[in-house]
Every structure is written in structure tokens, then in C-alpha cells.
Coordinates of C-alpha atoms in Angstrom, one line a residue:
M1 CA -55.2 -25.0 -8.4
T2 CA -53.2 -27.3 -10.8
T3 CA -50.1 -26.3 -11.9
L4 CA -48.7 -26.3 -15.4
T5 CA -45.9 -27.7 -17.0
I6 CA -44.3 -27.8 -20.1
R7 CA -46.6 -30.8 -21.6
D8 CA -50.2 -29.0 -21.4
I9 CA -48.3 -25.6 -23.0
A10 CA -47.5 -27.7 -25.6
Q11 CA -50.5 -29.7 -26.1
M12 CA -52.2 -26.0 -25.9
S13 CA -49.9 -24.9 -28.1
G14 CA -50.3 -27.8 -30.7
V15 CA -46.4 -28.6 -31.1
S16 CA -43.3 -30.4 -29.5
R17 CA -42.3 -29.6 -25.8
G18 CA -39.2 -29.1 -27.5
T19 CA -40.1 -26.1 -30.0
V20 CA -41.9 -24.9 -26.0
S21 CA -38.5 -25.3 -25.0
K22 CA -36.9 -23.2 -27.8
V23 CA -39.7 -20.2 -27.5
I24 CA -39.6 -19.9 -23.5
N25 CA -35.4 -20.0 -23.9
N26 CA -35.5 -17.7 -27.2
Y27 CA -33.1 -20.5 -29.2
D28 CA -33.1 -20.5 -33.5
G29 CA -35.1 -22.6 -35.2
V30 CA -38.6 -21.7 -34.4
S31 CA -40.8 -20.0 -36.9
E32 CA -42.7 -17.1 -35.8
L33 CA -46.0 -17.7 -36.5
T34 CA -45.0 -20.4 -33.8
K35 CA -43.0 -18.6 -31.4
R36 CA -46.2 -16.0 -31.5
K37 CA -48.9 -18.9 -30.6
V38 CA -46.7 -20.6 -27.9
L39 CA -46.2 -16.7 -26.7
E40 CA -50.1 -16.3 -26.6
V41 CA -50.9 -20.0 -24.6
I42 CA -48.3 -18.6 -21.9
D43 CA -49.7 -15.0 -21.8
K44 CA -53.0 -16.4 -21.2
T45 CA -51.8 -18.9 -18.8
G46 CA -49.8 -17.3 -16.5
Y47 CA -47.3 -19.6 -17.6
Q48 CA -43.7 -19.9 -15.6
P49 CA -41.1 -22.3 -16.4
T50 CA -39.3 -23.6 -12.9
F51 CA -36.4 -23.0 -11.9
S52 CA -35.3 -26.4 -13.0
A53 CA -36.3 -27.0 -16.4
R54 CA -35.0 -24.0 -17.4
S55 CA -32.0 -25.0 -16.1
L56 CA -31.3 -27.3 -18.0
A57 CA -32.1 -26.3 -20.8
T58 CA -30.0 -23.3 -20.5
K59 CA -27.3 -24.9 -19.6
K60 CA -26.7 -22.8 -15.9
S61 CA -28.7 -21.6 -13.0
S62 CA -27.6 -18.1 -13.2
L63 CA -26.8 -19.3 -9.2
I64 CA -24.0 -18.2 -8.1
G65 CA -22.3 -20.0 -4.8
L66 CA -21.0 -17.2 -1.9
I67 CA -18.2 -19.4 1.0
Y68 CA -16.8 -18.1 3.5
A69 CA -13.9 -20.9 3.7
G70 CA -11.1 -21.5 6.4
K71 CA -12.0 -23.3 9.7
I72 CA -11.6 -19.8 11.4
N73 CA -13.7 -17.9 8.5
V74 CA -14.9 -14.7 8.8
E75 CA -18.2 -13.0 10.1
F76 CA -21.2 -12.7 7.6
N77 CA -21.4 -8.8 9.4
H78 CA -17.3 -8.5 9.7
P79 CA -17.5 -4.8 8.0
F80 CA -14.4 -5.2 5.1
F81 CA -16.4 -8.3 3.9
N82 CA -19.9 -7.0 4.0
E83 CA -19.4 -4.0 1.8
V84 CA -17.6 -5.8 -0.7
I85 CA -20.2 -8.1 -0.8
S86 CA -23.0 -5.7 -1.2
S87 CA -20.9 -4.3 -4.0
F88 CA -20.5 -7.7 -5.5
Q89 CA -24.2 -8.6 -4.6
K90 CA -25.2 -5.2 -5.9
T91 CA -23.6 -6.3 -9.3
L92 CA -24.1 -9.1 -10.3
G93 CA -27.6 -8.5 -9.5
A94 CA -27.9 -6.2 -12.3
M95 CA -26.3 -9.0 -14.8
G96 CA -29.2 -11.4 -13.7
Y97 CA -28.1 -14.1 -10.9
D98 CA -28.4 -14.7 -7.2
I99 CA -26.9 -16.0 -4.4
I100 CA -26.9 -19.1 -2.2
I101 CA -24.7 -19.1 0.7
F102 CA -22.3 -22.4 1.8
S103 CA -22.0 -22.9 5.3
N104 CA -18.8 -25.1 6.3
E105 CA -20.1 -25.5 9.8
M106 CA -19.2 -29.2 9.4
F107 CA -15.8 -28.2 8.6
D108 CA -14.4 -30.9 11.6
K109 CA -15.9 -33.4 10.4
D110 CA -13.9 -33.8 6.8
S111 CA -17.1 -33.5 5.0
V112 CA -17.5 -30.3 3.3
D113 CA -17.6 -30.8 -0.5
Y114 CA -17.9 -27.7 -2.0
L115 CA -17.5 -29.4 -5.3
A116 CA -20.1 -31.6 -4.6
R117 CA -22.9 -29.3 -3.8
S118 CA -21.5 -26.8 -6.7
R119 CA -22.7 -29.2 -9.4
H120 CA -26.0 -30.7 -6.8
Y121 CA -27.2 -26.4 -7.2
R122 CA -25.6 -26.3 -10.8
L123 CA -24.1 -23.1 -10.5
D124 CA -22.9 -21.3 -13.0
G125 CA -20.0 -19.9 -10.8
C126 CA -18.6 -19.5 -6.9
L127 CA -17.5 -16.4 -4.5
I128 CA -14.9 -17.6 -2.4
I129 CA -13.8 -15.3 1.2
A130 CA -10.8 -15.8 3.0
G131 CA -10.2 -16.9 5.8
E132 CA -8.0 -18.9 8.0
E133 CA -7.1 -22.8 7.6
V134 CA -8.7 -22.8 4.2
E135 CA -9.9 -26.5 3.3
E136 CA -9.0 -28.5 0.9
A137 CA -12.5 -28.9 -0.5
V138 CA -11.7 -25.7 -1.6
S139 CA -8.7 -26.4 -3.8
E140 CA -11.1 -29.1 -4.7
L141 CA -13.0 -26.3 -6.0
D142 CA -10.4 -24.3 -7.3
K143 CA -9.2 -26.8 -9.7
S144 CA -12.9 -28.0 -11.6
D145 CA -14.6 -27.0 -14.4
I146 CA -16.8 -24.5 -12.3
P147 CA -16.2 -20.9 -12.4
C148 CA -14.6 -19.9 -9.0
L149 CA -13.4 -15.8 -7.8
G150 CA -11.6 -15.7 -4.9
I151 CA -11.2 -12.5 -2.6
D152 CA -8.2 -12.5 0.2
L153 CA -7.0 -15.7 -1.6
E154 CA -5.1 -16.5 -4.6
L155 CA -6.8 -18.7 -7.0
T156 CA -4.8 -20.8 -9.3
G157 CA -7.0 -22.9 -11.2
E158 CA -7.6 -22.6 -15.4
N159 CA -11.2 -21.3 -14.4
S160 CA -10.2 -19.0 -12.0
S161 CA -8.9 -15.9 -10.4
Y162 CA -9.0 -13.9 -7.4
V163 CA -9.2 -9.8 -6.1
M164 CA -7.3 -8.0 -3.4
T165 CA -5.8 -4.6 -2.1
D166 CA -2.5 -4.6 -2.9
N167 CA -1.1 -5.9 0.1
F168 CA 2.4 -5.0 0.2
K169 CA 0.4 -1.1 -0.8
V170 CA -1.1 -0.9 2.7
S171 CA 1.8 -0.6 4.4
Q172 CA 3.9 0.8 1.9
L173 CA 1.9 3.6 2.1
A174 CA 1.4 3.6 6.5
V175 CA 5.7 3.7 6.4
E176 CA 6.1 6.3 3.7
Y177 CA 3.6 8.4 5.2
L178 CA 5.2 8.5 9.0
Y179 CA 8.7 8.9 7.4
L180 CA 8.2 12.1 6.1
N181 CA 6.7 13.3 9.2
S182 CA 10.0 12.6 10.8
I183 CA 8.3 9.8 12.9
R184 CA 11.9 6.8 12.4
D185 CA 10.7 4.7 16.1
V186 CA 7.9 2.6 14.4
G187 CA 5.6 -1.3 15.8
Y188 CA 3.6 -2.9 14.0
I189 CA 1.2 -5.4 15.5
A190 CA 0.3 -7.8 12.5
G191 CA -2.4 -10.6 12.2
K192 CA -1.7 -14.4 12.9
D193 CA 1.4 -15.5 11.4
S194 CA 0.0 -18.1 9.5
S195 CA -2.4 -15.9 7.0
D196 CA -1.2 -14.9 4.1
I197 CA -2.7 -11.7 4.1
S198 CA -1.1 -10.8 7.3
N199 CA 2.0 -12.1 6.4
Q200 CA 2.5 -9.6 2.9
R201 CA 1.7 -6.7 4.7
L202 CA 3.8 -7.5 8.0
E203 CA 6.8 -8.0 4.4
G204 CA 5.3 -4.1 3.4
F205 CA 6.5 -3.2 6.6
L206 CA 9.7 -4.8 7.1
Q207 CA 11.0 -3.6 3.2
T208 CA 9.7 0.1 3.4
M209 CA 11.2 0.4 7.0
S210 CA 14.7 -0.6 5.5
Q211 CA 14.6 1.2 2.4
F212 CA 13.8 4.4 4.6
G213 CA 16.8 3.7 6.7
M214 CA 14.4 3.0 9.9
T215 CA 15.1 -0.5 12.4
A216 CA 12.4 -2.3 12.8
Q217 CA 13.3 -2.9 16.4
P218 CA 11.7 -7.0 17.6
Q219 CA 10.5 -5.5 21.0
W220 CA 7.7 -3.4 19.0
I221 CA 6.6 -6.0 16.4
K222 CA 3.6 -8.1 17.6
H223 CA 1.2 -10.5 16.2
G224 CA -2.9 -10.4 16.8
N225 CA -5.5 -12.3 14.9
F226 CA -7.3 -9.0 13.2
F227 CA -9.8 -8.8 15.8
E228 CA -10.1 -5.4 19.0
S229 CA -8.7 -8.1 21.9
S230 CA -6.3 -8.5 19.9
G231 CA -4.5 -5.4 19.2
Y232 CA -5.4 -4.4 23.3
E233 CA -3.1 -7.3 23.9
A234 CA 0.0 -6.8 21.6
M235 CA -0.1 -2.9 22.3
E236 CA -0.1 -4.3 26.3
V237 CA 2.7 -6.1 25.7
I238 CA 4.8 -3.2 23.4
L239 CA 3.7 -0.6 26.5
Q240 CA 5.6 -3.1 29.3
G241 CA 8.9 -2.8 27.5
E242 CA 12.1 -1.2 28.2
S243 CA 11.4 1.5 25.1
L244 CA 7.8 2.4 23.3
P245 CA 8.3 3.9 19.9
K246 CA 6.3 6.8 18.5
A247 CA 3.6 5.0 16.4
I248 CA 2.2 1.9 16.2
I249 CA 0.6 0.8 12.4
A250 CA -1.4 -2.4 12.9
A251 CA -2.5 -4.5 10.1
S252 CA -6.1 -4.2 10.9
D253 CA -8.4 -0.9 11.2
M254 CA -9.9 -3.5 14.4
M255 CA -6.8 -4.5 16.2
A256 CA -6.0 0.0 15.5
L257 CA -9.0 0.4 18.1
G258 CA -7.8 -2.2 20.2
A259 CA -4.3 -1.0 20.0
M260 CA -5.5 2.4 21.1
R261 CA -7.5 1.4 23.7
A262 CA -4.3 0.3 25.3
I263 CA -3.0 2.9 25.1
K264 CA -5.2 5.6 26.8
D265 CA -5.5 2.8 29.9
Y266 CA -2.0 2.8 30.2
G267 CA -2.1 6.7 30.3
L268 CA -1.4 7.8 27.6
R269 CA -1.8 9.8 24.6
I270 CA -2.6 9.9 20.8
P271 CA -1.4 11.7 19.2
Q272 CA 0.9 13.5 21.4
D273 CA 3.3 9.9 22.4
I274 CA 1.9 7.4 19.9
Q275 CA 0.4 8.0 16.2
V276 CA -1.9 4.9 15.4
L277 CA -2.7 4.1 12.4
G278 CA -4.6 1.1 10.9
C279 CA -6.0 -1.0 7.4
D280 CA -9.1 -1.3 6.2
D281 CA -11.1 2.4 6.9
V282 CA -14.1 0.4 8.4
E283 CA -16.3 2.8 9.8
A284 CA -16.4 2.7 13.2
C285 CA -12.7 4.3 13.2
R286 CA -14.4 8.1 12.0
Y287 CA -15.8 8.1 15.4
M288 CA -13.3 7.2 17.8
E289 CA -11.7 9.6 19.6
P290 CA -9.6 10.5 17.9
A291 CA -10.3 9.2 14.6
L292 CA -8.2 7.0 13.3
T293 CA -5.6 7.5 10.4
T294 CA -6.2 3.8 8.5
I295 CA -5.2 2.6 5.4
K296 CA -8.2 2.2 3.2
Q297 CA -9.5 -0.3 0.9
D298 CA -11.4 -0.1 -2.1
K299 CA -14.4 -2.3 -0.8
Q300 CA -16.6 -0.8 -4.0
K301 CA -14.3 -1.3 -6.2
I302 CA -13.0 -5.3 -5.0
G303 CA -16.9 -5.8 -4.8
R304 CA -17.6 -5.1 -8.7
L305 CA -14.4 -6.4 -9.8
A306 CA -14.5 -9.4 -8.7
A307 CA -18.2 -9.5 -10.0
I308 CA -17.4 -8.6 -13.5
K309 CA -14.4 -10.8 -13.2
L310 CA -16.7 -13.7 -12.6
N311 CA -19.0 -13.1 -15.4
D312 CA -16.4 -13.3 -17.5
L313 CA -15.2 -16.5 -16.2
I314 CA -18.8 -17.9 -16.3
N315 CA -18.7 -17.0 -20.0
G316 CA -15.6 -18.5 -21.2
V317 CA -13.6 -15.4 -20.8
T318 CA -9.4 -16.7 -20.7
G319 CA -6.9 -15.3 -19.1
L320 CA -7.8 -13.4 -16.7
R321 CA -5.2 -12.7 -14.3
P322 CA -5.4 -11.9 -10.7
S323 CA -6.4 -7.8 -9.9
L324 CA -4.4 -5.9 -6.9
V325 CA -6.8 -2.9 -5.4
D326 CA -4.2 -0.2 -4.8
P327 CA -5.2 1.1 -1.2
E328 CA -5.3 5.4 -0.5
L329 CA -4.0 6.8 2.7
V330 CA -6.9 8.5 4.7
I331 CA -5.4 11.0 7.8
R332 CA -6.9 11.5 11.1
N333 CA -5.9 12.7 14.3
S334 CA -4.9 9.4 15.6
S335 CA -1.6 10.4 13.3
G336 CA -2.0 14.5 13.9
T337 CA -4.1 16.7 11.9
A338 CA -4.2 17.6 8.5
E339 CA -3.1 20.7 9.1
E340 CA 0.1 19.6 11.1
V341 CA 0.8 17.0 8.0
T342 CA 1.1 19.8 5.5
K343 CA 3.1 22.6 7.7
K344 CA 5.5 19.1 8.2
R345 CA 5.8 19.0 4.7

């Protein structure tokens, strides 16, 4: 079957190709009679304009690039980012956008060029998910005229903005909760010290401890990499020390789950001997024994905000300030039951 072109539709309608293009894209300057004539031909033939033809005519592709940035980037199935992207995609889909995913598997060969690839696909904008050791190509894209929205990544370009949880407040909520429940000896498992998110949460921990007159013991502060095994290893080092904290705050739920496993392996009880708090509220922490108390990030809101802000950037809205989303404390049995907390207060 022969594929019809815009030239064919123009010949059948007795008009120019430019007129057909105006009708397809609902531009002004075409009479109702001519418009009706062209639409009748399109209806009878079942003609569909190609993606390239439509994008050339409208100067918009309705395509968004999704970039998992960094030499050590997050996995597609990461429980936190998976929910954020699902919300982002659903919101953008309702606006008529599609998403293409960029790979950076050539990172070590210095051949990643997000800007060139974005121009090649005529992308309307990009969503950039932060990993660790973010490549220079991301900075180049951020400084370009292509609208960009960062998740957990502080973009500063004129056509960029970002959305993230208020990471200082994440640790602030955790420390405040323990303080209100008479827990003063608190340890902390941070992410890598090269991670901005980890450093923000660690700073929140240290400042809030100081605010409440609680001493942050260096031997109880360790670094992991946000994954479960590193939480186990960090907790194991703490457990081998001369004294033990009454509670551990981990900068991610996965590290908290690893810490819980180590505590159990050393024959200690949760929460009677050591309370444990995490961050993210991934689904797995609800089914642990005991269930994990955590600081919940509003993943649905982060995704929706990212989609709406990126759409605004694409449509020329300027002066969009970064969005910090408030976290929420979710109390479960790893820090005592909700009933016990109520009694103590």
C-alpha cells in the first residue's frame, strides 16, 4: 500500500502543501471552505501526518527526554524513582507528551552528548534524574536553550528548574521524633560523601542534634551508598564499638533494612535495644519485621510537580523557582508502636 504524503493531499484538494500544513496544525489564514475541503480528503484517505512532518511544522515534537545521569546512576527499577517517574509520565501523558530514555552506558568513553541527542530528536524538554558523579554533558544541557527539569539535581540554567524533597527536613523530623521520645544517643548512616542529597540529610541531622543539645558521636556516624549491603556493613562497624546508640537513622530505607539485619544478626532486638528509622517509605519497609519507621517522600507530588513545571518551561514560563517538597514522618514498630509514642507524649 502506497503511503500518502502531504504533497498527495495537496494535489487531491487542489491547494498548496503550505495550506494543507496549516489545516493539519490548525493555523489561521485558511478559509472555512478550503479547510473543509482538505479535511474531507484527509478523512476519506485516512492520511496521518508523519512525526517528522508534524514536528517541523509546529516546531514541537511532543517528546521529552528522560536522562538517568551520573557515572553511578539509579536503576530503572529503583523503588523511589520508579514511583516518581510513573507519576511524571502519567501527568505529562495527559498533556500529550511521549518520553524517550537516554542511555549513558558510554560514560567512561567521554562520548555522552545529551545536547546533541536532544537536538537530533527535536526534544521539547528533558527530565534529568540525579545519580552520582554527574557527567559534564548534563551541565552543557542545563546551560542550553532546551528546557530541563532536575529531580534531586540542582539545575541552574535559564531554562531549567528542579524538584526535590526538603532533605534537611528529612533528618530534622527523625531527630525531633527521637528527642520527643526521650532518645538522646543517636547514630546515623549517611550515603556517599560525594552525594549532595546525602550531605544535605547529614547536615540536617547534625544541626538538629545540636539544636536539641544532643551530642553527635563520631563513632556512630558512618557512610554507605544507599543500598542495603552498605547499611549492613556500616551498622556492623557501629555494633563492634565500645558503646551503642539507642537509635539509628539511615539516609535511605534500603540502608535502614541492612542495618536492621545486622542488629538482628548480633542478637539485639528492634526496637527494645536499638530503634531504627529510614527515609523514602519504599513498599518493602511496610513488610519488614518489625515494620520500619521512615520519613516518607511524597513521590506522587514530586512527579506531578516535575511534569507541570517542565511543561511551563517548554511554554516559555520564566522565573520558576526550585520546589522543595515537605517530607512526612511515618511511625511503625521499628521505633516502638504508635500507641507507645502517644503514651510517652
